[in-house]
PDB file of C-alpha atoms and ligand atoms in Angstrom:
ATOM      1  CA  UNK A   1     -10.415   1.957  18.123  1.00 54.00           C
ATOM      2  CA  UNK A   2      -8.874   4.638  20.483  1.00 60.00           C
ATOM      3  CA  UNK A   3      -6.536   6.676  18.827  1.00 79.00           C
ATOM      4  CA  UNK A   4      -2.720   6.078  19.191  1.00 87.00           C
ATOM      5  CA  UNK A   5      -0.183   8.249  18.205  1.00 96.00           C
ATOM      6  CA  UNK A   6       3.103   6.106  17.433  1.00 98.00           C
ATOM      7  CA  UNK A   7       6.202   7.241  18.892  1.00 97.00           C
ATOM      8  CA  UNK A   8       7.919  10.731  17.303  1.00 97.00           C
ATOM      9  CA  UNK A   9       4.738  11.280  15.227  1.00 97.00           C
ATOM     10  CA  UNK A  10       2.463  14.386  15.223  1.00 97.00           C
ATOM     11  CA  UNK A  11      -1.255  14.232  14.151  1.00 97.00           C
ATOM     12  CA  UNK A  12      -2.485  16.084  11.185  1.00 97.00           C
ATOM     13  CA  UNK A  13      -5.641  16.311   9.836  1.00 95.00           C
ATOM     14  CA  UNK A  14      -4.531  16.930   6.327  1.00 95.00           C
ATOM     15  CA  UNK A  15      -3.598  14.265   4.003  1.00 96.00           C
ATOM     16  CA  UNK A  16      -0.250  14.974   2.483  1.00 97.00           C
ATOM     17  CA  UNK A  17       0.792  13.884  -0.877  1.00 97.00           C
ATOM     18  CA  UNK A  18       4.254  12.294  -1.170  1.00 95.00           C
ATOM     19  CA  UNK A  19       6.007   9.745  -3.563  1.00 96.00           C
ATOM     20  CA  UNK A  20       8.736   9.197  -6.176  1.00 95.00           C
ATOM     21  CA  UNK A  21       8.303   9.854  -9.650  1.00 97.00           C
ATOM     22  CA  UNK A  22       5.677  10.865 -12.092  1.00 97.00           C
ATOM     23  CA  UNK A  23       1.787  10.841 -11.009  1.00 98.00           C
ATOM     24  CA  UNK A  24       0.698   7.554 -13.259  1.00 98.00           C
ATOM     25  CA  UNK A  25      -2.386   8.339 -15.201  1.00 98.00           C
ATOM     26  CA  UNK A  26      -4.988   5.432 -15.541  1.00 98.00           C
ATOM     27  CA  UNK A  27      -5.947   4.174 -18.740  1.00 97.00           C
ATOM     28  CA  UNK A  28      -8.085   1.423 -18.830  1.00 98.00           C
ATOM     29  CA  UNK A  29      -6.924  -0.463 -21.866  1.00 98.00           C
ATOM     30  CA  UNK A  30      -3.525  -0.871 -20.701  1.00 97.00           C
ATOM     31  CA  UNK A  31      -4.635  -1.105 -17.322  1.00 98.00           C
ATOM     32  CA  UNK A  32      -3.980  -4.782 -15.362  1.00 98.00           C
ATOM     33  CA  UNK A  33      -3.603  -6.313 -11.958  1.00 98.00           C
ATOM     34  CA  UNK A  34      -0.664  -9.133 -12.139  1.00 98.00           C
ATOM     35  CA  UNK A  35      -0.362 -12.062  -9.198  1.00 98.00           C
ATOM     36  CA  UNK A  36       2.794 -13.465  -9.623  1.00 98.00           C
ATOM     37  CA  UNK A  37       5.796 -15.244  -8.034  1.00 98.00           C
ATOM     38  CA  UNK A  38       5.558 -18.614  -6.054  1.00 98.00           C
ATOM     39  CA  UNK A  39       2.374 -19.261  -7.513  1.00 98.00           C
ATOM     40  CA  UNK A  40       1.211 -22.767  -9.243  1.00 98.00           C
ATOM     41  CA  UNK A  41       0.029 -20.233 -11.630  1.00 98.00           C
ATOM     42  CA  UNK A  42       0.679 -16.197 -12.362  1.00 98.00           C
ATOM     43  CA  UNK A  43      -2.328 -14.341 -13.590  1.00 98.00           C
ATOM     44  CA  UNK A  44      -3.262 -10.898 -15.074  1.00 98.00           C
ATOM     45  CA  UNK A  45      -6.681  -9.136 -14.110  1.00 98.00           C
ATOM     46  CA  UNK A  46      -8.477  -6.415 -15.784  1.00 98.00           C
ATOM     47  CA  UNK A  47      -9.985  -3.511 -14.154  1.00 98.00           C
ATOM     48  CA  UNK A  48     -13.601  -4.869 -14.153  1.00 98.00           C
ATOM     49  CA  UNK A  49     -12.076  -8.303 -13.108  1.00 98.00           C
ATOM     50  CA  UNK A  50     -10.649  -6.419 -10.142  1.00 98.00           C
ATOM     51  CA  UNK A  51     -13.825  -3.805  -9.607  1.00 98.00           C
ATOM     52  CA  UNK A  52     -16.015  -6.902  -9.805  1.00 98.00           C
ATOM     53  CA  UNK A  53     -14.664  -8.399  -6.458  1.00 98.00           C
ATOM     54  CA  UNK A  54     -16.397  -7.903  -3.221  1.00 98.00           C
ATOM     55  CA  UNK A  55     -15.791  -4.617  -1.442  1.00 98.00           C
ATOM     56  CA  UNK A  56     -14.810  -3.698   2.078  1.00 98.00           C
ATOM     57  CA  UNK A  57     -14.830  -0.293   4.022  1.00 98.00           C
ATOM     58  CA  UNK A  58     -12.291   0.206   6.584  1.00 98.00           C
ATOM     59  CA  UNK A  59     -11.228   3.392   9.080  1.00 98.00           C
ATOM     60  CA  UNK A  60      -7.704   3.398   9.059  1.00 98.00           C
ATOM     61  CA  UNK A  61      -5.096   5.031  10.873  1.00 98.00           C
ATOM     62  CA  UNK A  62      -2.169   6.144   8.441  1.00 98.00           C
ATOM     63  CA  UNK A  63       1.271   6.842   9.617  1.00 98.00           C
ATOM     64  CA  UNK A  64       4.077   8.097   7.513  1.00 98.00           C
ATOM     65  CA  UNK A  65       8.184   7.627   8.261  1.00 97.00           C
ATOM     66  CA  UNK A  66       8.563  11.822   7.467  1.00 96.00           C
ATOM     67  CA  UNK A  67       6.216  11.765  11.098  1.00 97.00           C
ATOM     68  CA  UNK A  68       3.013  12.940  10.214  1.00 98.00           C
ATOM     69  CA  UNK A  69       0.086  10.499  10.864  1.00 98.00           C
ATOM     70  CA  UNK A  70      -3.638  10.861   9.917  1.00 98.00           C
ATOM     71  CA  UNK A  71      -6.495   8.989  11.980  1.00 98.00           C
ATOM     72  CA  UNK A  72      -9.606   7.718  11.085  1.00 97.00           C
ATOM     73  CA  UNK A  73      -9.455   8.090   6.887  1.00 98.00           C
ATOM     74  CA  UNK A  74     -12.121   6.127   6.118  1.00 98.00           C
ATOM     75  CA  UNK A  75     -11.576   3.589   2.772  1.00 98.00           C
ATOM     76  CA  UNK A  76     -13.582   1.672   0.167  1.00 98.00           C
ATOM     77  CA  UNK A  77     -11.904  -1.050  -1.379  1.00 98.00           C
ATOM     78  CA  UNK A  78     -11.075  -4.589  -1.739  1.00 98.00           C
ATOM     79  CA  UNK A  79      -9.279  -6.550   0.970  1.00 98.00           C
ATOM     80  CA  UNK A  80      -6.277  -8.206   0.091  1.00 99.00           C
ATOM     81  CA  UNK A  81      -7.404 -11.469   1.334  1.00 98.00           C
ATOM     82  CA  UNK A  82      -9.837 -11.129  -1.742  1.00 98.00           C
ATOM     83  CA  UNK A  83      -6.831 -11.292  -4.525  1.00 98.00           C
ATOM     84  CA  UNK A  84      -5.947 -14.824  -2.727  1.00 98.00           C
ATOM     85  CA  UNK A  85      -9.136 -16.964  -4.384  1.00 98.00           C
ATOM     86  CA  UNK A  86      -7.052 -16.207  -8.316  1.00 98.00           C
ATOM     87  CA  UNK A  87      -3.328 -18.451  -7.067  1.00 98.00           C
ATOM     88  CA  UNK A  88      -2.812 -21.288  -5.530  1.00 98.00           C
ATOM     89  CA  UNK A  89       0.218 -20.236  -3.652  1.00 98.00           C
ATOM     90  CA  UNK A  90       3.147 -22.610  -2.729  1.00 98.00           C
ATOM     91  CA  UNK A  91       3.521 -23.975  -0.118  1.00 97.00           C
ATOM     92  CA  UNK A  92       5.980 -22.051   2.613  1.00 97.00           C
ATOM     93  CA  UNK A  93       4.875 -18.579   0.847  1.00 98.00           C
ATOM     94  CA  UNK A  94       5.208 -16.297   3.926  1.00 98.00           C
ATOM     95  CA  UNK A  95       5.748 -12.736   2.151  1.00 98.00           C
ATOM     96  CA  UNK A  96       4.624 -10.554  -0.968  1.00 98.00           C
ATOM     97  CA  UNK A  97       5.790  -7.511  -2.438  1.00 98.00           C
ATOM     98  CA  UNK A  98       2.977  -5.324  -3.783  1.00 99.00           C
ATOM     99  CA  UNK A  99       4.037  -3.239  -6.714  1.00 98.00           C
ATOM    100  CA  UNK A 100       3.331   0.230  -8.215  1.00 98.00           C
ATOM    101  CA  UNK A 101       4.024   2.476 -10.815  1.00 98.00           C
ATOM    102  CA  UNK A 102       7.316   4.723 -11.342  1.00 98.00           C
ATOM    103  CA  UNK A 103       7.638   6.889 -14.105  1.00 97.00           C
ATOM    104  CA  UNK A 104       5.953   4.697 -16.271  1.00 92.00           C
ATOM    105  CA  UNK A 105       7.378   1.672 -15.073  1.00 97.00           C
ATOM    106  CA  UNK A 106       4.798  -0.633 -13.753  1.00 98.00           C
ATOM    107  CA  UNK A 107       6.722  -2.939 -11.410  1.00 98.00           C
ATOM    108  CA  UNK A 108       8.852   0.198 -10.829  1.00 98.00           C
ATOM    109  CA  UNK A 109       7.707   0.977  -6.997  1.00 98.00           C
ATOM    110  CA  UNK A 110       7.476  -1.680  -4.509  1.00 98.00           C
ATOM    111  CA  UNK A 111       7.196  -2.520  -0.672  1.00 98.00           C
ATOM    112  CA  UNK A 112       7.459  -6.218   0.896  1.00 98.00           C
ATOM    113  CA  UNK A 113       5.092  -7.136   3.872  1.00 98.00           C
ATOM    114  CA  UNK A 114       4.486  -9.999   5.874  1.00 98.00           C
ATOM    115  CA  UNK A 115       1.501 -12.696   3.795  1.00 98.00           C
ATOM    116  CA  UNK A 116       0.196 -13.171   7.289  1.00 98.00           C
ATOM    117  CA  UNK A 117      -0.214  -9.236   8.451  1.00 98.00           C
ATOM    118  CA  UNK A 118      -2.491  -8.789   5.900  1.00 98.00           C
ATOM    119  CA  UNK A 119      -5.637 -11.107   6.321  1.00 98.00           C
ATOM    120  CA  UNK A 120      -8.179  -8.451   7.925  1.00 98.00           C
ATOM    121  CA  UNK A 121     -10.227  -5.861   6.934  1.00 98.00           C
ATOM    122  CA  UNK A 122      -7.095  -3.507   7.374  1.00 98.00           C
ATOM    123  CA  UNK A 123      -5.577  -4.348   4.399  1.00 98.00           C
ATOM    124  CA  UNK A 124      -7.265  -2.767   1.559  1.00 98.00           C
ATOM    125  CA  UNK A 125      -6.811  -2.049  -2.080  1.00 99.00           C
ATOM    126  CA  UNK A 126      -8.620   1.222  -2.146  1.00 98.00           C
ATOM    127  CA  UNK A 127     -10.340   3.592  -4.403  1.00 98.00           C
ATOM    128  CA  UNK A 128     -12.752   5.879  -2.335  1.00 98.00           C
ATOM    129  CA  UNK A 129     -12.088   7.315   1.348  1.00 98.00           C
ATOM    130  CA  UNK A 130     -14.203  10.031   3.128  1.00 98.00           C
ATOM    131  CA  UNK A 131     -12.931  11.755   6.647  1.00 98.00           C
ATOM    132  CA  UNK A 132     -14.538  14.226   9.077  1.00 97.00           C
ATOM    133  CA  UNK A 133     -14.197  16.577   6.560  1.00 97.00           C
ATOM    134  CA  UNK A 134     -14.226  15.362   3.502  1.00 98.00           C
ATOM    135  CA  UNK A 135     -17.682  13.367   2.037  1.00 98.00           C
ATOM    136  CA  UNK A 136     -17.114   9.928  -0.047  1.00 98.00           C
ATOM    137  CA  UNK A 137     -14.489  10.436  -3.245  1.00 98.00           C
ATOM    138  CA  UNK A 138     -12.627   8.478  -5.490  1.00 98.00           C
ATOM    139  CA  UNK A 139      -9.341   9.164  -4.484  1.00 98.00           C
ATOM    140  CA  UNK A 140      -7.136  11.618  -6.558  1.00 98.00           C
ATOM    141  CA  UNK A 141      -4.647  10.776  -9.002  1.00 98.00           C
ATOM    142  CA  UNK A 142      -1.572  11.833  -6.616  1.00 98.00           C
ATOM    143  CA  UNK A 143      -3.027   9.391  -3.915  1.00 98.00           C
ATOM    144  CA  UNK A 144      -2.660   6.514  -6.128  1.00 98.00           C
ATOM    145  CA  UNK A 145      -5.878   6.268  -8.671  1.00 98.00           C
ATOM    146  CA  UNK A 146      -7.219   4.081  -9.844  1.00 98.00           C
ATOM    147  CA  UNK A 147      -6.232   1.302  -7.223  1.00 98.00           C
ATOM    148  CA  UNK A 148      -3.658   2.100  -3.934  1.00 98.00           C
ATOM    149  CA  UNK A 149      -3.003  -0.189  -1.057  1.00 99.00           C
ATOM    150  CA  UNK A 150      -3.350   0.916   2.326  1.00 98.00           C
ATOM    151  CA  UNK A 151      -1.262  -0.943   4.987  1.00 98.00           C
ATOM    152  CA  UNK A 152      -2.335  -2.011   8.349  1.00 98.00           C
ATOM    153  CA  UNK A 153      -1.424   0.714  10.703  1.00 98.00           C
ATOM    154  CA  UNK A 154       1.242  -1.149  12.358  1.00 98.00           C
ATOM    155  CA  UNK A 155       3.353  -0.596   8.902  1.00 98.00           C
ATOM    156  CA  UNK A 156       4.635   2.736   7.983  1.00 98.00           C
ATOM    157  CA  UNK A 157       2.703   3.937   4.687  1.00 98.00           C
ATOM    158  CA  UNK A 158       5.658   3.765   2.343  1.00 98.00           C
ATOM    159  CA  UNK A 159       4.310  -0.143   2.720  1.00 98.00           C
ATOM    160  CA  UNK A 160       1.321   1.330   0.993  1.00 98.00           C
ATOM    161  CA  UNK A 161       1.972   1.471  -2.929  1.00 98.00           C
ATOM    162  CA  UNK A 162      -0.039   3.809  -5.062  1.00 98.00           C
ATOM    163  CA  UNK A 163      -1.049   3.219  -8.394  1.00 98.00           C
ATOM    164  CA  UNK A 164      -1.158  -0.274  -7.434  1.00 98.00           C
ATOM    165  CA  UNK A 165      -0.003  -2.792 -10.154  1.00 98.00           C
ATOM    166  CA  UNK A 166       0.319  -6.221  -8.697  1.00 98.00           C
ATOM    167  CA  UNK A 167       1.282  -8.936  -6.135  1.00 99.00           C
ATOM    168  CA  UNK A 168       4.391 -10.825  -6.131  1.00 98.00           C
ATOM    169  CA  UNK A 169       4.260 -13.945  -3.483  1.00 98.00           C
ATOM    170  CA  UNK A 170       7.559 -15.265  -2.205  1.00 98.00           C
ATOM    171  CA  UNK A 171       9.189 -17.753   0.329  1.00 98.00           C
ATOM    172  CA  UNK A 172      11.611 -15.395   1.215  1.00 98.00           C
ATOM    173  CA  UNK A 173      11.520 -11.736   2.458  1.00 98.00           C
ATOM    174  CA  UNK A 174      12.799  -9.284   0.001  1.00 98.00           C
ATOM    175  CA  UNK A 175      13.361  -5.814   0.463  1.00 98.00           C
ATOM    176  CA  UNK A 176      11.591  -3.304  -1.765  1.00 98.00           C
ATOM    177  CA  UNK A 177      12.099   0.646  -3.083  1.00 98.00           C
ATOM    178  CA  UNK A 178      12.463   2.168   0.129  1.00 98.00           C
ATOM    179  CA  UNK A 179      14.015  -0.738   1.973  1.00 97.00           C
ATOM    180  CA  UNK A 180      16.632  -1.378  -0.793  1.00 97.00           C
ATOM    181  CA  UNK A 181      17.348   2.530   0.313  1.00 96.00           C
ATOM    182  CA  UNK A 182      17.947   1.511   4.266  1.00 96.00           C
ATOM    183  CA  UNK A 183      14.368   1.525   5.608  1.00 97.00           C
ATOM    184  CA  UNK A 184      13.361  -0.978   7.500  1.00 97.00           C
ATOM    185  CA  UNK A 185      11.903  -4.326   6.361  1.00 98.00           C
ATOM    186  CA  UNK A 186       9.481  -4.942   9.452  1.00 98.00           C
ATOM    187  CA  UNK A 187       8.625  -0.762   9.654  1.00 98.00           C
ATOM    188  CA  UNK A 188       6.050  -0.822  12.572  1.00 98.00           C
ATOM    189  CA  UNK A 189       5.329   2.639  13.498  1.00 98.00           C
ATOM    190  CA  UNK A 190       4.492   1.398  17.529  1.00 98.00           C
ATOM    191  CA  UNK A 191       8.315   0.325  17.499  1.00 97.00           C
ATOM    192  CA  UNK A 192       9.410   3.346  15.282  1.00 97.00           C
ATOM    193  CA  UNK A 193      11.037   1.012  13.322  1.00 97.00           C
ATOM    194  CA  UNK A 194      11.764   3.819  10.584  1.00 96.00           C
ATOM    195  CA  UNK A 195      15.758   2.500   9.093  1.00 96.00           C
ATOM    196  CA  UNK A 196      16.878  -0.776   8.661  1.00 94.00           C
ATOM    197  CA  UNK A 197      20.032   0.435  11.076  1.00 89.00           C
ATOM    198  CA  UNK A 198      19.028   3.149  13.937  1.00 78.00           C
ATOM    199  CA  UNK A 199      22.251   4.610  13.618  1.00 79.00           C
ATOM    200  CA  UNK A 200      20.235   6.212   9.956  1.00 76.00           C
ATOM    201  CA  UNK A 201      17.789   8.087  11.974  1.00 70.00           C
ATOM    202  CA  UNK A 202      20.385  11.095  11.674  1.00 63.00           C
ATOM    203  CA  UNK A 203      19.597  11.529   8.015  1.00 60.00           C
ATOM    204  CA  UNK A 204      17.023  13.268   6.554  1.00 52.00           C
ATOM    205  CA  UNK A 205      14.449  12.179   4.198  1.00 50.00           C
TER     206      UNK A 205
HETATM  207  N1  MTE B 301       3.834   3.905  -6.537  1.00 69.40           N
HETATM  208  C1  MTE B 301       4.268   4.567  -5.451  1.00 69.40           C
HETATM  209  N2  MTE B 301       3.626   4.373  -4.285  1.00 69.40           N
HETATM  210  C2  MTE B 301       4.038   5.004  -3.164  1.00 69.40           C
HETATM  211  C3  MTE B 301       5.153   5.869  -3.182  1.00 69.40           C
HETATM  212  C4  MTE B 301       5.806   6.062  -4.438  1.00 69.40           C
HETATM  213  O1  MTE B 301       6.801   6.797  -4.563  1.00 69.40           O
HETATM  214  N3  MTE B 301       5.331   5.401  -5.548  1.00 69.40           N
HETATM  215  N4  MTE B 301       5.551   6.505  -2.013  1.00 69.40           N
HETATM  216  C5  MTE B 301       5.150   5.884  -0.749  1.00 69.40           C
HETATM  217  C6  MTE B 301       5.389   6.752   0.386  1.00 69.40           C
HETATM  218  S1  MTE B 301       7.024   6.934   0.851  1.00 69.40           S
HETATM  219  C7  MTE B 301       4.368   7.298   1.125  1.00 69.40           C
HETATM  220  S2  MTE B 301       4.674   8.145   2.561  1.00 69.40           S
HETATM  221  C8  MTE B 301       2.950   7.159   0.691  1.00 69.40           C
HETATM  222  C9  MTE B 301       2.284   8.516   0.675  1.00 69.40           C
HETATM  223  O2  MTE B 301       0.944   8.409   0.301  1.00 69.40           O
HETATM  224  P1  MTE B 301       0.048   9.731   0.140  1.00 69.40           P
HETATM  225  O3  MTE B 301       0.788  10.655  -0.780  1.00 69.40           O
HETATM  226  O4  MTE B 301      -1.243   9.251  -0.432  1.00 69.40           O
HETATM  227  O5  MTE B 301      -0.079  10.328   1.496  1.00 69.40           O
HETATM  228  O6  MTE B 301       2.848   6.547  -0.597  1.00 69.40           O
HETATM  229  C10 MTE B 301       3.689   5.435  -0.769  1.00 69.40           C
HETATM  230  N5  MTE B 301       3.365   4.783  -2.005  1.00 69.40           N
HETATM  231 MO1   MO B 302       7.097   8.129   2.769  1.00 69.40          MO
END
């Protein structure tokens, strides 16, 4: 894929660590995966339950609202599409919120997407990534380990919650941390679509 710089972003070739809160430190025991919401039935994984499902490597192009983006990080993980085979969903499910940790609190961080956006190899629960300078690692505490979705790079990457905790399907779209706090629900980067109301882009972040 040719590269493509969205709109007010600059390329770096660094990957910066930002987020909210305390850096959530794994522990296996405690550890678990929830799918939840308009489900026929919710249901709690395990870490192996979750390491056990097939795995997918993807190069993807990240782009964050404070305008710096980073091409071609390349990702191991497991594609959301693999989480489906565990719910029957409802029928007229259409979104999901995917949840993270906050200080502690599992469900505390949270971002809603479109159900449809994220069928392809582009949306990944990931645990590894290499780049042009960097060989294969598992990825670092402050970038979300054990588990930390990556969006599809035609969503902002506040859409992409580390320390990944679960999947909450829905009928209805919902806003989640950062879009309670004005950002925008839909937050494609090609359409700068950083705050809910343009008339925001004044503030800082
Ligand atoms: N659990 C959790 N995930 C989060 C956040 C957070 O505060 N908590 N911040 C988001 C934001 S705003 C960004 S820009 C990216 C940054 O990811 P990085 O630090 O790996 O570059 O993580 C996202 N995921
Ligand atoms: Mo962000």
């Amino acid at each position: 894929m040719a590269k493509q710089l969205p709109p007010g972003q600059f390329e770096t070739e660094k990957w910066p660590i930002l987020h909210e809160g305390d850096v959530y430190q794994f522990d296996e025991q405690t550890w678990e995966f929830r799918l939840f919401g308009d489900v026929k039935k919710e249901i709690s994984l395990s870490y192996s339950q979750v390491m056990e499902l097939p795995k997918t490597v993807s190069t993807i192009d990240m782009h964050c609202v404070t305008t710096w983006s980073k091409f071609d990080t390349t990702f191991e993980g497991i594609a959301f599409r693999e989480f489906l085979r565990f719910v029957e969903l409802d029928p007229d499910v259409k979104y999901v919120k995917i949840y993270g940790y906050l200080n502690g609190d599992r469900f505390g961080y949270s971002a809603n997407l479109p159900l449809e956006a994220l069928m392809g190899d582009d949306a990944l629960f990931v645990y590894r990534w290499k780049d042009k300078h960097h060989d294969w690692q598992d990825i670092s505490p402050k970038h979300g380990y054990p588990l930390r979705f990556i969006p599809p790079a035609s969503f902002y990457l506040w859409k992409g919650a580390k320390w990944a905790s679960g999947i909450r399907f829905m009928k209805k779209d919902e806003p989640g941390y950062w879009e309670q706090r004005g950002y925008s629900m839909t937050a494609n980067p090609f359409k700068e679509e950083r705050f809910a109301d343009p008339a925001d882009a004044f503030k800082l972040w």
